[in-house]
Amino acid sequence: MEIAEMAALAVPYIVTAVGAYGAAVWTKTQDAMADETVGWGRRMLQRLGRRAESRAALESAVADVPADGDDADAVAALRMQVRKALAADPELAADIAQMLSTAGAGSQVISGSHIGGDVNQIGSARDVSITGRRGVSIGGDNSGIVSSGDGANNVQFKR
């Protein structure tokens, strides 16, 4: 995997971790209730931060990323610092490549998005029927969130 591609894949995880913890992401310990994306981003940052030569620049770039990750320039600056750290250390690049190969297996990162509408399903279920507003019927097992109705706020934590 190319260094630039690896940095581009890693940064959404890191931005999500920064959004959850702010600049304190460097000192946060494993939170059992943190979602998978936040956990992967934090672990990638911890691994990147072990390289003393790039730690200060990474900390500065992380501090500039707002919690919502909407500042494209700040995210680009963070991506550049990640690229520099990966390019300077083949062992670090191999570690991050390994993390990326297993991060979010079977899941997607959605960052800075809003899912709206009357009926939303996240996950998978057998024999799902969604009919009109607020009409959901599941004839089998559900392995995710099925949401219907006015302004539902769903949060699913994996342990």
XYZ file of C-alpha atoms in Angstrom:
159
model
C 0.000 0.000 0.000
C 1.301 3.456 -0.928
C 2.186 5.859 1.923
C -0.212 8.573 0.687
C -3.046 6.045 0.363
C -2.313 4.643 3.822
C -2.367 8.130 5.365
C -5.637 8.939 3.574
C -7.224 5.740 4.928
C -5.936 6.269 8.482
C -6.953 9.919 8.927
C -10.764 9.412 9.039
C -10.288 7.062 12.012
C -7.999 9.561 13.718
C -10.380 12.482 13.054
C -13.208 10.441 14.588
C -11.071 9.766 17.678
C -10.190 13.460 17.949
C -13.884 14.306 17.597
C -14.739 11.990 20.471
C -11.913 12.958 22.817
C -10.443 16.237 21.568
C -6.734 16.829 22.101
C -6.982 14.563 25.179
C -6.986 11.628 22.739
C -3.285 11.224 23.521
C -3.951 10.438 27.175
C -7.251 8.552 26.952
C -7.192 4.900 27.940
C -9.260 2.219 26.250
C -12.909 3.037 26.773
C -15.018 -0.101 26.712
C -18.004 1.863 25.444
C -16.141 3.630 22.624
C -17.260 2.596 19.190
C -14.988 0.665 16.868
C -13.961 3.601 14.697
C -12.946 5.758 17.651
C -10.981 2.840 19.094
C -9.108 2.234 15.836
C -8.319 5.926 15.411
C -7.028 6.181 18.960
C -4.882 3.048 18.569
C -3.443 4.374 15.307
C -2.633 7.682 16.977
C -1.004 5.893 19.901
C 1.162 3.885 17.520
C 2.044 6.964 15.453
C 2.807 8.867 18.665
C 5.428 6.329 19.748
C 7.729 7.744 17.080
C 9.347 10.537 19.060
C 10.599 12.400 15.976
C 7.054 13.045 14.705
C 5.079 13.216 17.967
C 5.171 17.024 18.409
C 4.057 17.718 14.822
C 1.266 15.136 15.129
C 0.102 16.588 18.456
C -0.011 20.054 16.909
C -1.976 18.808 13.886
C -4.415 16.886 16.135
C -4.965 20.002 18.258
C -5.999 21.920 15.124
C -8.665 19.394 14.043
C -12.086 20.492 15.340
C -14.310 17.935 17.042
C -16.583 17.703 14.000
C -13.664 17.255 11.590
C -15.201 19.811 9.200
C -12.039 21.885 8.685
C -10.618 20.409 5.476
C -7.342 22.332 5.849
C -6.774 21.019 9.386
C -7.560 17.461 8.267
C -5.177 17.864 5.308
C -2.424 19.115 7.644
C -2.980 16.072 9.895
C -2.866 13.766 6.865
C 0.452 15.343 5.821
C 1.957 14.744 9.266
C 0.749 11.124 9.184
C 2.296 10.717 5.714
C 5.620 12.138 6.913
C 5.708 9.826 9.925
C 4.856 6.772 7.796
C 7.395 7.660 5.091
C 10.171 8.121 7.660
C 9.623 4.787 9.420
C 9.029 1.575 7.426
C 8.249 -0.397 10.614
C 5.621 2.151 11.613
C 4.168 2.037 8.079
C 3.967 -1.760 8.276
C 2.224 -1.563 11.670
C -0.333 0.971 10.410
C -0.879 -1.092 7.226
C -1.615 -4.113 9.416
C -4.027 -2.084 11.543
C -5.795 -0.765 8.442
C -6.157 -4.267 7.044
C -8.199 -5.281 10.084
C -9.782 -1.946 11.070
C -13.486 -1.860 10.496
C -13.581 -5.276 8.886
C -17.143 -5.545 7.688
C -17.956 -1.929 8.525
C -17.693 1.485 6.939
C -16.541 4.770 8.412
C -19.137 7.513 8.174
C -17.774 10.808 9.356
C -19.387 14.217 9.318
C -22.632 12.912 7.858
C -26.296 13.169 8.715
C -28.705 10.395 7.850
C -32.225 11.741 7.599
C -35.646 10.730 6.469
C -38.544 8.841 7.955
C -37.138 5.300 7.838
C -33.493 4.232 8.284
C -31.890 0.838 8.739
C -28.291 0.344 9.771
C -27.120 -3.256 10.006
C -28.694 -6.352 8.598
C -31.781 -8.355 9.363
C -33.729 -11.178 7.807
C -37.229 -10.594 6.432
C -37.386 -6.858 7.091
C -40.426 -4.962 5.944
C -40.481 -1.166 6.189
C -43.827 0.197 5.124
C -44.544 3.902 5.208
C -43.895 6.131 8.177
C -43.123 4.306 11.423
C -43.961 0.867 9.991
C -41.230 -1.691 10.683
C -41.640 -5.438 10.910
C -38.783 -7.924 11.359
C -39.439 -11.595 10.794
C -36.153 -12.988 12.112
C -32.983 -11.859 13.809
C -31.783 -8.263 13.659
C -28.069 -7.539 13.998
C -28.185 -3.761 13.766
C -30.283 -0.683 14.299
C -33.671 -0.341 12.669
C -35.068 3.139 13.148
C -38.362 4.605 12.172
C -40.198 7.713 13.216
C -39.713 11.293 14.196
C -36.142 12.309 14.983
C -34.941 9.042 16.505
C -31.402 9.267 17.882
C -29.760 5.853 17.774
C -26.385 4.989 19.246
C -24.992 1.490 19.157
C -21.883 0.584 21.144
C -19.989 -2.622 20.527
C -18.294 -4.277 23.429
